[in-house]
Amino acid sequence: MKVALFITCLADQFFAEAGVAAVRLLRHLGCTVTFPEGQTCCGQPAYNAGYWAEARQVAEHTLEVLEDAPYVVLPSGSCTTMLRAFYPELYRDQPRRFARAEALSRKTYELSEFIVKVLGVSRLGQGLSGRRIAYHHGCHALRELGIKQEPLTLLRNAGAEIVDWPAAEECCGFGGLFSVKLPEVALSMADRKLATLPQGQMDYLTSADGGCMLHLSGRIENRGLNLPVRPLASVLWEAAQR
Amino acid sequence: MKVTANHYPQEAARVLRETPEVRDSVTGATLNFDSKRRQAYAEVEAETWRRWAEAVKNHVLTHLERYLLEAEANLQKNGVQVHWAEDADDARRIVAEIARAGRVKKVVKAKTMVSEELGINPMLEAMGIEALETDLGEYIIQLLGQPPSHIVGPAIHLNLEQIRRLFHERFQTPLEASPDQLAAVARKLLREGFLQADMGISGGNFVVAETGTLALIENEGNIRLSTSAPRIHVALVGIEKLLPRFSDLSVFLSLTARAATGQRLGTFVSLIQGPRQPGEPDGPEEVHVVFVDNGRSSVLADPEAWETLRCLRCAACLNACPVYRQTGGHAYGYVYSGPIGAILSPGLLGLSETKPLPYASSLCGACFQACPVRIPIPKLLLTWRNRAVQEGLTPRLEAAAIKGYALAMTRPWAYRLASRAVRLLPEKALDNSLVPVLKAWTEGRAGLKPSPKSFRQMWEDGEV
């Protein structure tokens, strides 16, 4: 199966290893992975800040870059949502572009979702046996796309225990520009989220969303807490090792 | 009510810094409300109920004029006097005239947000009329001289200790008094109020056009007393609060209670069908319904924001909102706070008075899932942000930065160049306080550390 990787700008810059892990995992599962060269950012920063004209420019660019890909896979729930749900929204009043956005929307998947739903794989290996993992659900993937069980299934089936986290589905406070426009509120949200973790009962925290991870790991480090944060793609690749 | 919504960012930061206990009180109470709401939704086919309620409200809003006229005719048939208030001034004048004509000296208030919106209490005070809030939470904040910080639980930002201290100072109750003891003290005071008052002022959850019925939901019994004991009852009702048929109440009463507090039905539901009839032993001599516009028809005319008017004022979105939870409602600077306030206030007051509110959200979507009438709150928050951009209300630096961003992101060579440049910066360059955005990030978070090589570079170098 031929798959185009849309790395997303955050993963490209801050989680390059996770991108490598995603490619290796997809190849391991029998996919041929391409990396359309012209790709940049999905345009979400402009969209969420209300700059829709600029968001459309970036969306237009991405639509072109990904036009020929049979499938588009992203190691990010939020950017997947941008392509899948918000691009068509941006072109509500432009029928031809809307149709192109819809076409992209139909072939775009978040990594764990692609593995479970399209490849039909729910067991990657036993590489996580004995690991205790806290899973942070990114809000967009969870509430806009309804992706919830896919990452958990892959982690559990690889032997991991998902720790009981009362605030697992609550927003961490990242929210893109929100995190710098209202930093005090954003940090307070991160603190609330971290405070509800079952202390000392997990090896690390993982998530499909780079923004949330930068925000949470930045807060963890700032407060001197001891909890590694690892991108989901890296953890899933580890799952497939044994 | 005075509008200070433009200070939201500073106020939110101040609440967190100076009164951290507010966050604890609000978080505890809203999590409790929210989990009860989930349970109450799970007991019924909530999706079907929500979609049906959405459709009924859409129908009412689409044919609002017809239903308002039908409601007016049926209310009048029931002996209710109907008034129309275009704005807050109008509404205050109407209430003042009713009070003057009825020689009113004392008013009991049954928790109503519209009254806060219209500034009824200050007006009554200016007329020398005593106004007593009879909802326990509302009574507490009246004692403190504060506005409500939540639509359903106006004193949600206070903890038991603070209320104990307040009652100790005012009524000499012991500092360790139980909640029941405190409520008993308030009950005694409020009962005297009900007996002495000449006028009761309420809001209205629904007005049924078909039968001219005013429906009110509550848990304390104070609304029933406020609307039945005094000689005069005045109900302030937003024009969007109509339902077409009496039978619509069967779902709407239960859906509102489930959304607001997780109850199957409010403890008291009053269906008011007009003033005391000859031969009836009690009830008010006069019942007035004041239909209030105050910006609502301009929201209705808005091709996108009109959906906001489906709101039932249940506060389910506040309870679900992790942003609201950090500060409570006062920071929002207007009577309606939380997610619904962030989209309703710009509609009622205009964007220039409420600029920061559409940004008071991480767009997590929890509000939409909680909303009993499926108001697309995240989408409308984005719509208001887009309007702020179009009206030139956003910071110039931000607008320029986004333009630069779009330029770079539509030119792969520029993106690539930027990606290289970031890696040529000295270590810790992203961990500085000179660039405002980085300063806002690094105050409270560790600095950003890019991967040694970008993914793209690794791909191009054949390392993947």
XYZ file of C-alpha atoms in Angstrom:
706
model
C 0.000 0.000 0.000
C 1.327 3.423 -0.941
C 1.231 6.054 1.762
C 2.312 9.688 1.768
C 3.669 10.892 5.082
C 2.643 14.412 6.083
C 5.168 14.948 8.823
C 3.618 18.240 10.126
C 5.862 21.170 10.981
C 5.973 20.489 14.717
C 7.079 16.877 14.284
C 9.517 17.931 11.552
C 11.186 20.423 13.861
C 10.773 18.972 17.334
C 10.026 15.241 17.013
C 12.075 14.186 13.992
C 12.774 10.792 15.586
C 9.048 10.156 15.828
C 8.769 10.813 12.101
C 11.497 8.257 11.459
C 9.704 5.787 13.734
C 6.415 6.354 11.870
C 8.084 5.624 8.509
C 9.792 2.488 9.799
C 6.579 1.237 11.359
C 4.574 1.795 8.179
C 7.238 0.014 6.106
C 7.313 -2.792 8.648
C 3.544 -3.156 8.074
C 4.087 -3.451 4.332
C 3.534 0.127 3.176
C 5.594 2.053 0.680
C 6.123 5.471 2.211
C 6.635 8.636 0.209
C 7.451 12.091 1.494
C 5.962 14.730 -0.825
C 8.697 17.298 -0.860
C 6.708 20.503 -1.070
C 4.900 19.938 2.241
C 5.204 22.532 5.022
C 2.577 23.267 7.703
C -1.133 22.406 7.607
C -2.160 26.027 8.241
C -3.798 25.482 11.596
C -2.039 28.360 13.406
C -3.604 30.842 10.976
C -6.978 29.082 11.002
C -7.279 29.017 14.801
C -6.158 32.611 15.128
C -8.946 33.687 12.782
C -6.741 34.478 9.772
C -8.738 32.428 7.318
C -7.418 34.104 4.161
C -3.891 33.082 5.157
C -5.081 29.645 6.282
C -6.624 29.164 2.829
C -3.316 30.034 1.171
C -1.523 27.353 3.179
C -4.374 24.872 2.701
C -4.316 25.476 -1.028
C -0.611 24.707 -1.065
C -1.097 21.506 0.930
C -4.006 20.391 -1.255
C -1.724 20.639 -4.264
C 1.184 18.858 -2.609
C -0.986 15.939 -1.499
C -3.245 15.773 -4.546
C -1.792 12.550 -5.969
C -1.267 10.635 -2.739
C -3.495 7.547 -2.369
C -3.391 7.863 1.435
C -2.075 10.614 3.681
C -0.890 9.652 7.143
C 0.081 12.095 9.892
C 1.769 11.466 13.249
C -0.529 14.146 14.730
C -4.188 14.135 15.692
C -4.668 17.875 15.533
C -3.121 18.354 12.078
C -5.131 15.371 10.821
C -8.218 17.234 12.002
C -7.108 20.342 10.152
C -6.850 18.451 6.874
C -9.870 16.277 7.429
C -12.425 18.544 9.120
C -11.297 22.160 8.795
C -10.124 22.305 5.157
C -13.637 21.548 3.859
C -14.942 24.124 6.354
C -12.569 26.737 4.907
C -13.955 26.144 1.418
C -17.649 25.983 2.271
C -18.377 28.741 -0.245
C -16.049 27.535 -3.018
C -17.528 24.374 -4.550
C -14.511 23.299 -6.619
C -11.977 23.720 -3.850
C -14.461 22.196 -1.418
C -14.568 19.068 -3.594
C -10.769 18.868 -3.575
C -10.714 19.364 0.192
C -13.309 16.626 0.587
C -11.213 14.291 -1.537
C -8.189 14.941 0.679
C -10.351 14.597 3.777
C -11.451 11.094 2.749
C -7.913 9.738 2.368
C -6.314 11.367 5.425
C -5.632 9.487 8.667
C -3.841 9.849 11.960
C -1.131 7.172 12.278
C -2.704 4.851 14.881
C -6.087 5.205 13.233
C -4.605 4.304 9.840
C -2.943 1.206 11.255
C -6.133 -0.046 12.919
C -8.786 1.067 10.450
C -7.113 0.913 7.055
C -4.377 -1.669 7.507
C -6.614 -3.705 9.807
C -3.736 -4.333 12.200
C -4.395 -4.210 15.928
C -1.367 -6.182 17.141
C 2.046 -4.742 16.457
C 4.086 -7.052 18.704
C 4.842 -7.436 22.391
C 7.432 -4.689 22.627
C 5.617 -2.809 25.380
C 5.121 -5.686 27.744
C 5.285 -4.524 31.347
C 5.200 -0.830 30.398
C 2.843 1.432 32.293
C 1.750 4.306 30.089
C -0.359 7.432 30.594
C -2.130 8.350 27.357
C -3.012 11.981 26.648
C -5.875 12.291 24.189
C -5.471 15.354 21.986
C -8.815 17.173 21.933
C -9.161 17.460 18.163
C -8.553 13.775 17.472
C -10.808 12.787 20.361
C -13.771 15.109 19.922
C -13.661 16.202 16.288
C -12.605 12.878 14.753
C -13.701 10.415 17.444
C -10.283 8.729 17.600
C -10.071 7.214 21.040
C -9.763 3.430 21.064
C -7.254 3.075 18.197
C -4.110 4.246 20.025
C -5.192 2.530 23.241
C -5.825 -0.764 21.447
C -2.388 -0.754 19.831
C -0.673 0.075 23.116
C -2.601 -2.496 25.165
C -2.191 -5.247 22.592
C 1.557 -4.704 22.734
C 1.507 -5.528 26.434
C 1.273 -2.038 27.899
C -0.907 -1.113 30.824
C -2.751 2.188 30.313
C -2.861 3.823 33.725
C -6.140 5.168 35.018
C -5.955 8.945 34.533
C -9.118 10.840 35.536
C -8.240 13.827 33.345
C -7.006 11.786 30.352
C -9.654 13.336 28.094
C -9.366 16.896 29.436
C -7.588 19.577 27.460
C -3.953 20.075 28.560
C -4.121 23.812 27.844
C -1.990 23.939 24.718
C -4.542 25.129 22.162
C -1.973 26.604 19.752
C -1.778 30.376 20.165
C -3.944 29.991 23.270
C -0.826 28.769 25.109
C 0.921 32.111 24.592
C -2.086 34.432 24.478
C -3.343 33.252 27.866
C -0.236 31.615 29.347
C -1.405 31.708 32.980
C -4.649 29.895 32.171
C -2.847 27.458 29.863
C -0.310 26.565 32.573
C -3.025 26.221 35.172
C -4.743 23.727 32.870
C -1.498 21.780 32.431
C -1.015 21.708 36.200
C -4.520 20.398 36.749
C -3.969 17.712 34.131
C -0.610 16.679 35.607
C -1.921 16.760 39.177
C -4.449 14.042 38.385
C -1.813 11.572 37.144
C -1.464 8.531 39.387
C 1.904 9.445 40.887
C 4.751 6.988 40.472
C 2.578 4.452 38.689
C 3.785 4.963 35.142
C 6.921 4.824 33.033
C 6.033 7.625 30.670
C 3.331 9.745 29.092
C 2.543 9.463 25.420
C 0.366 11.322 22.935
C -0.191 11.693 19.205
C 0.000 15.475 19.445
C 3.253 17.402 19.304
C 1.826 20.684 20.557
C 0.356 19.087 23.650
C 3.624 17.255 24.269
C 5.758 20.405 23.993
C 3.388 22.164 26.401
C 3.189 19.307 28.899
C 6.865 18.325 28.791
C 7.853 21.994 29.011
C 5.718 22.317 32.136
C 6.993 19.041 33.579
C 10.613 20.155 33.140
C 9.912 23.639 34.483
C 8.371 22.204 37.637
C 11.138 19.661 38.072
C 8.777 16.716 37.813
C 10.143 13.388 36.725
C 8.035 12.053 33.880
C 9.287 11.336 30.367
C 7.009 12.338 27.490
C 7.314 10.227 24.317
C 5.597 10.634 20.956
C 3.084 7.901 20.129
C 4.848 7.003 16.864
C 8.075 6.185 18.708
C 6.200 4.099 21.265
C 4.317 2.189 18.540
C 7.566 1.456 16.716
C 8.962 0.088 19.961
C 5.816 -2.026 20.256
C 6.659 -3.693 16.966
C 10.225 -4.559 17.979
C 9.428 -7.819 19.785
C -24.267 45.588 33.907
C -20.884 47.208 33.431
C -18.885 45.433 30.746
C -15.184 44.809 31.414
C -14.685 41.939 28.971
C -11.747 43.664 27.293
C -9.722 43.049 30.452
C -10.264 39.285 30.333
C -6.582 38.261 29.902
C -5.399 40.453 32.800
C -8.365 39.491 34.988
C -7.919 35.763 34.344
C -4.241 36.029 35.296
C -5.134 38.077 38.374
C -7.726 35.573 39.598
C -5.164 32.761 39.322
C -2.462 34.795 41.048
C -4.411 36.510 43.823
C -7.279 34.148 44.575
C -6.056 30.630 43.769
C -8.840 29.200 45.945
C -11.342 30.223 43.255
C -9.841 27.668 40.894
C -10.292 24.918 43.481
C -13.909 25.835 44.245
C -14.891 26.179 40.600
C -13.036 23.049 39.490
C -14.597 20.929 42.223
C -18.133 22.131 41.592
C -18.023 22.047 37.777
C -16.477 18.575 37.650
C -19.287 17.399 39.888
C -21.971 19.050 37.721
C -20.342 17.730 34.565
C -20.135 14.131 35.729
C -23.763 14.247 36.871
C -24.725 15.621 33.472
C -22.966 12.737 31.745
C -24.827 10.223 33.902
C -28.141 11.965 33.279
C -27.529 12.054 29.517
C -26.589 8.366 29.552
C -29.994 7.458 31.038
C -31.848 8.665 27.951
C -31.231 8.771 24.222
C -29.428 12.045 24.674
C -28.302 12.327 21.052
C -31.877 12.091 19.826
C -33.099 14.498 22.486
C -30.378 17.016 21.617
C -31.058 16.844 17.902
C -34.794 17.197 18.458
C -34.335 20.133 20.834
C -32.000 21.765 18.331
C -34.624 21.375 15.601
C -37.459 22.780 17.743
C -35.367 25.782 18.723
C -34.312 26.340 15.122
C -37.963 26.268 14.108
C -38.910 28.803 16.785
C -36.061 31.113 15.827
C -36.960 30.847 12.147
C -40.577 31.837 12.866
C -39.931 33.970 15.911
C -42.241 36.839 15.021
C -45.209 34.527 14.578
C -44.566 32.752 17.870
C -44.012 35.974 19.787
C -47.375 37.294 18.590
C -49.070 33.989 19.392
C -47.480 34.015 22.857
C -48.565 37.607 23.437
C -52.174 36.836 22.469
C -52.361 33.756 24.691
C -50.641 35.415 27.629
C -53.140 38.278 27.405
C -56.000 35.811 27.181
C -54.713 34.407 30.480
C -54.787 37.875 32.031
C -51.046 38.462 31.811
C -49.853 41.951 30.851
C -47.266 41.765 28.078
C -44.522 44.370 27.573
C -41.840 44.705 24.911
C -38.381 46.009 25.786
C -36.041 46.853 22.927
C -33.072 47.437 25.153
C -31.978 47.604 28.778
C -33.202 51.202 29.211
C -36.614 50.194 27.952
C -36.759 47.203 30.265
C -35.743 49.214 33.317
C -38.342 51.851 32.508
C -41.065 49.215 32.159
C -40.176 47.586 35.475
C -39.937 50.992 37.150
C -43.390 51.965 35.890
C -44.939 48.725 37.127
C -43.267 49.251 40.502
C -44.421 52.852 40.748
C -47.989 52.063 39.746
C -48.108 49.269 42.308
C -46.540 51.422 45.074
C -43.878 48.794 45.517
C -41.493 49.164 48.459
C -39.879 45.787 48.552
C -38.995 43.305 45.816
C -37.985 39.662 46.026
C -35.852 38.422 43.181
C -35.886 34.861 41.888
C -32.528 34.132 40.288
C -32.552 35.646 36.809
C -29.583 36.333 34.560
C -31.601 38.698 32.348
C -32.110 40.920 35.373
C -28.317 41.077 35.792
C -27.987 41.846 32.091
C -30.497 44.706 32.389
C -29.209 46.166 35.644
C -32.560 45.894 37.459
C -31.201 45.847 41.014
C -29.238 49.124 40.799
C -32.300 50.768 39.272
C -34.581 49.557 42.065
C -32.082 50.774 44.640
C -32.014 54.185 42.997
C -35.811 54.266 43.325
C -35.496 53.540 47.032
C -36.892 50.032 46.597
C -35.243 47.219 48.476
C -34.423 44.198 46.296
C -33.715 40.903 48.001
C -32.152 38.031 46.077
C -33.811 34.806 47.236
C -31.726 32.114 45.551
C -29.249 31.103 48.261
C -26.178 31.486 46.051
C -27.473 34.743 44.631
C -28.236 35.987 48.181
C -24.666 35.230 49.233
C -23.137 37.197 46.372
C -25.605 40.013 46.942
C -24.274 40.256 50.505
C -20.774 40.472 49.035
C -21.776 42.946 46.334
C -20.525 40.630 43.578
C -22.021 39.619 40.234
C -22.772 35.922 39.584
C -19.785 33.884 38.436
C -21.826 31.011 36.972
C -25.199 30.921 35.244
C -26.714 28.252 37.489
C -24.483 28.411 40.583
C -23.812 32.134 41.022
C -21.601 31.636 44.106
C -19.623 28.754 42.598
C -16.346 30.617 43.170
C -16.749 30.631 46.944
C -15.875 27.827 49.322
C -17.625 26.846 52.538
C -15.048 28.618 54.695
C -15.649 31.926 52.952
C -19.420 31.596 53.343
C -19.036 30.647 57.016
C -16.940 33.738 57.605
C -19.429 35.949 55.750
C -22.380 34.629 57.784
C -20.376 34.903 60.977
C -19.700 38.581 60.275
C -23.236 39.393 59.167
C -25.405 37.139 61.293
C -23.097 36.078 64.130
C -23.386 32.371 63.258
C -20.644 30.184 64.730
C -17.527 29.878 62.526
C -17.944 26.124 62.392
C -21.627 26.226 61.357
C -22.741 23.415 59.049
C -24.139 24.176 55.584
C -27.582 23.225 56.911
C -27.284 25.704 59.755
C -26.200 28.448 57.368
C -29.087 27.680 55.036
C -31.486 27.798 57.992
C -30.337 31.306 58.887
C -30.778 32.471 55.310
C -34.145 30.733 55.033
C -35.492 32.636 58.015
C -34.417 35.977 56.569
C -35.680 35.144 53.120
C -39.075 33.976 54.424
C -39.680 37.360 55.988
C -38.735 38.858 52.637
C -41.317 36.772 50.775
C -44.050 37.821 53.199
C -43.196 41.533 53.091
C -42.504 41.932 49.366
C -44.976 43.681 47.074
C -43.339 42.445 43.918
C -41.496 39.345 42.766
C -39.156 39.468 39.768
C -38.237 36.283 37.936
C -36.756 35.240 34.653
C -38.301 32.527 32.528
C -36.948 29.235 31.246
C -39.657 28.918 28.607
C -42.797 30.643 27.403
C -45.180 28.328 25.535
C -46.757 30.186 22.628
C -49.700 27.807 22.270
C -50.947 28.226 25.846
C -49.260 31.392 27.141
C -47.549 29.387 29.859
C -44.458 30.669 31.656
C -42.241 27.775 32.803
C -39.663 28.108 35.580
C -37.215 25.479 36.826
C -35.538 25.599 40.245
C -34.429 23.581 43.255
C -34.942 25.812 46.263
C -38.600 26.805 46.089
C -37.685 30.470 46.146
C -38.923 31.021 42.612
C -42.332 29.582 43.404
C -42.592 31.821 46.474
C -41.289 34.911 44.678
C -43.800 34.456 41.875
C -46.823 33.608 44.030
C -46.584 35.392 47.396
C -46.184 39.080 46.387
C -49.066 41.066 44.841
C -47.196 41.597 41.588
C -45.094 39.198 39.555
C -42.843 40.471 36.774
C -41.101 37.945 34.532
C -38.190 39.166 32.401
C -37.910 36.876 29.393
C -35.521 36.979 26.450
C -37.397 36.874 23.150
C -35.631 33.627 22.215
C -37.142 31.668 25.109
C -40.260 30.524 23.280
C -41.508 27.003 22.672
C -44.310 26.345 20.175
C -46.394 23.707 21.974
C -47.178 22.814 25.554
C -46.098 19.233 24.832
C -42.587 20.483 23.959
C -42.074 21.073 27.665
C -41.976 17.342 28.332
C -38.532 17.051 26.779
C -37.260 20.585 27.342
C -37.890 20.615 31.111
C -36.081 17.321 31.572
C -33.296 18.089 29.094
C -32.565 21.415 30.798
C -32.385 19.787 34.229
C -30.207 16.945 32.960
C -27.838 19.373 31.229
C -27.651 21.827 34.123
C -27.393 19.676 37.221
C -27.796 16.071 36.118
C -31.283 15.908 37.609
C -34.136 14.240 35.769
C -36.300 17.253 36.576
C -35.816 20.358 38.689
C -37.120 19.933 42.238
C -39.708 22.634 41.532
C -41.214 23.294 38.128
C -43.693 26.189 38.046
C -46.046 26.509 35.097
C -47.588 29.933 35.475
C -50.882 30.457 33.713
C -51.724 34.004 34.776
C -52.744 35.991 37.863
C -55.033 34.886 40.682
C -58.530 34.099 39.403
C -61.727 34.965 41.271
C -62.241 32.392 43.986
C -58.591 31.304 44.119
C -57.009 31.621 47.572
C -53.547 32.785 46.496
C -51.333 33.964 43.679
C -50.405 37.446 42.493
C -52.982 40.035 41.501
C -50.910 41.125 38.505
C -48.619 39.115 36.277
C -46.384 40.899 33.767
C -44.186 39.338 31.118
C -41.518 41.640 29.729
C -40.098 40.297 26.468
C -36.534 41.535 26.219
C -34.619 42.040 22.994
C -31.490 43.948 24.089
C -29.374 42.857 21.140
C -31.011 39.494 20.500
C -32.646 40.390 17.208
C -29.313 41.519 15.807
C -27.872 38.130 16.815
C -30.872 36.490 15.137
C -30.157 38.406 11.942
C -26.527 37.244 11.980
C -26.103 34.496 9.356
C -23.802 32.524 11.630
C -24.167 33.621 15.238
C -27.963 33.139 15.284
C -27.496 29.563 16.483
C -26.300 31.038 19.793
C -29.932 31.932 20.540
C -30.867 28.277 21.016
C -29.158 28.566 24.413
C -31.191 27.328 27.409
C -28.841 28.943 29.988
C -28.148 25.533 31.573
C -24.407 26.235 31.985
C -23.459 22.724 30.840
C -20.773 24.328 28.636
C -19.312 26.189 31.609
C -19.179 22.967 33.600
C -17.439 21.155 30.747
C -14.959 23.948 30.015
C -11.391 23.529 31.324
C -10.698 27.217 30.633
C -13.698 28.452 32.639
C -12.715 26.034 35.405
C -9.423 27.859 36.063
C -10.962 31.237 36.867
C -14.750 31.067 37.242
C -16.932 33.673 35.599
C -15.866 37.071 36.958
C -12.819 37.328 34.704
C -15.062 37.309 31.620
C -16.315 40.771 32.543
C -19.972 40.258 31.668
C -23.008 38.479 33.055
C -22.661 35.499 30.690
C -19.324 33.745 31.112
C -17.639 30.568 29.919
C -18.006 29.231 26.374
C -21.545 30.514 25.846
C -20.553 33.939 27.176
C -17.585 33.995 24.816
C -19.908 33.736 21.801
C -23.041 35.436 23.160
C -21.403 38.562 24.575
C -19.811 39.593 21.240
C -23.222 39.089 19.642
C -25.103 41.174 22.206
C -22.500 43.865 22.840
C -20.372 43.927 19.686
C -16.847 42.687 19.218
C -15.001 45.869 20.109
C -16.276 45.656 23.726
C -15.587 41.930 24.020
C -12.461 41.388 21.928
C -10.605 38.853 24.074
C -13.581 36.568 24.740
C -13.500 34.484 21.532
C -9.878 33.687 22.422
C -10.809 32.449 25.906
C -10.833 28.883 24.646
C -8.373 26.187 23.661
C -11.026 24.931 21.199
C -11.114 21.560 22.945
C -14.727 20.952 21.958
C -15.998 19.765 25.349
C -18.642 22.533 25.345
C -20.267 21.312 22.145
C -20.521 17.780 23.461
C -22.233 19.021 26.618
C -24.636 21.490 24.980
C -28.239 20.214 25.072
C -29.155 22.154 21.924
C -25.914 21.479 20.020
C -24.732 25.066 19.630
C -21.528 24.773 17.569
C -19.552 26.801 20.120
C -16.007 26.017 18.859
C -17.021 26.907 15.315
C -18.596 30.171 16.464
C -15.536 31.058 18.559
C -13.504 30.737 15.359
C -16.070 32.780 13.442
C -15.722 35.631 15.951
C -11.921 35.401 15.751
C -12.151 35.644 11.985
C -14.367 38.711 12.309
C -11.864 40.297 14.691
C -9.236 39.824 11.978
C -11.501 41.250 9.287
C -12.384 44.252 11.420
C -8.721 44.939 12.134
C -9.122 44.350 15.864
C -6.134 42.014 16.237
C -2.620 43.218 17.190
C -0.658 44.519 14.195
C 2.379 42.437 15.062
C 0.247 39.297 15.097
C -1.304 40.108 11.727
C 2.138 40.722 10.253
C 3.532 37.519 11.746
C 0.687 35.451 10.302
C 1.215 37.041 6.892
C 4.901 36.130 7.070
C 3.984 32.635 8.219
C 1.649 32.139 5.233
C 4.346 33.390 2.864
C 6.896 30.942 4.242
C 4.498 28.000 4.356
C 3.464 28.369 0.736
C 7.105 28.417 -0.397
C 8.901 25.187 0.487
C 12.335 26.797 -0.017
C 11.472 29.434 2.583
C 10.250 26.810 5.018
C 13.444 24.849 4.464
C 15.559 27.942 4.981
C 13.780 28.776 8.225
C 14.223 25.214 9.395
C 17.993 25.461 8.739
C 18.225 28.889 10.347
C 16.617 27.657 13.571
C 19.406 25.075 13.859
C 22.124 27.656 13.332
C 20.908 29.670 16.298
C 23.048 29.431 19.417
C 21.820 26.894 21.954
C 19.072 28.282 24.189
C 18.240 30.964 21.617
C 14.627 29.817 21.741
C 14.759 30.080 25.514
C 14.731 33.846 25.793
C 12.518 36.608 27.006
C 13.155 39.183 24.285
C 10.684 37.872 21.731
C 7.196 38.280 23.270
C 5.870 34.929 22.055
C 8.913 33.065 23.393
C 8.711 34.983 26.648
C 5.087 33.949 27.075
C 6.124 30.378 26.374
C 9.199 30.174 28.589
C 7.627 31.776 31.633
C 6.477 28.547 33.217
C 7.640 26.140 30.525
C 11.082 24.849 29.622
C 12.510 26.359 26.437
C 11.897 24.803 23.035
C 14.588 22.414 21.833
C 14.433 21.481 18.157
C 15.551 18.005 17.106
C 19.254 18.079 16.098
C 18.225 17.425 12.496
C 14.788 18.042 11.058
C 12.907 15.017 9.751
C 13.100 16.444 6.255
C 16.880 16.689 6.532
C 17.120 13.107 7.735
C 14.900 11.970 4.863
C 17.003 13.839 2.337
C 20.223 12.517 3.876
C 18.940 8.967 3.451
C 18.769 8.346 7.198
C 15.153 7.213 7.272
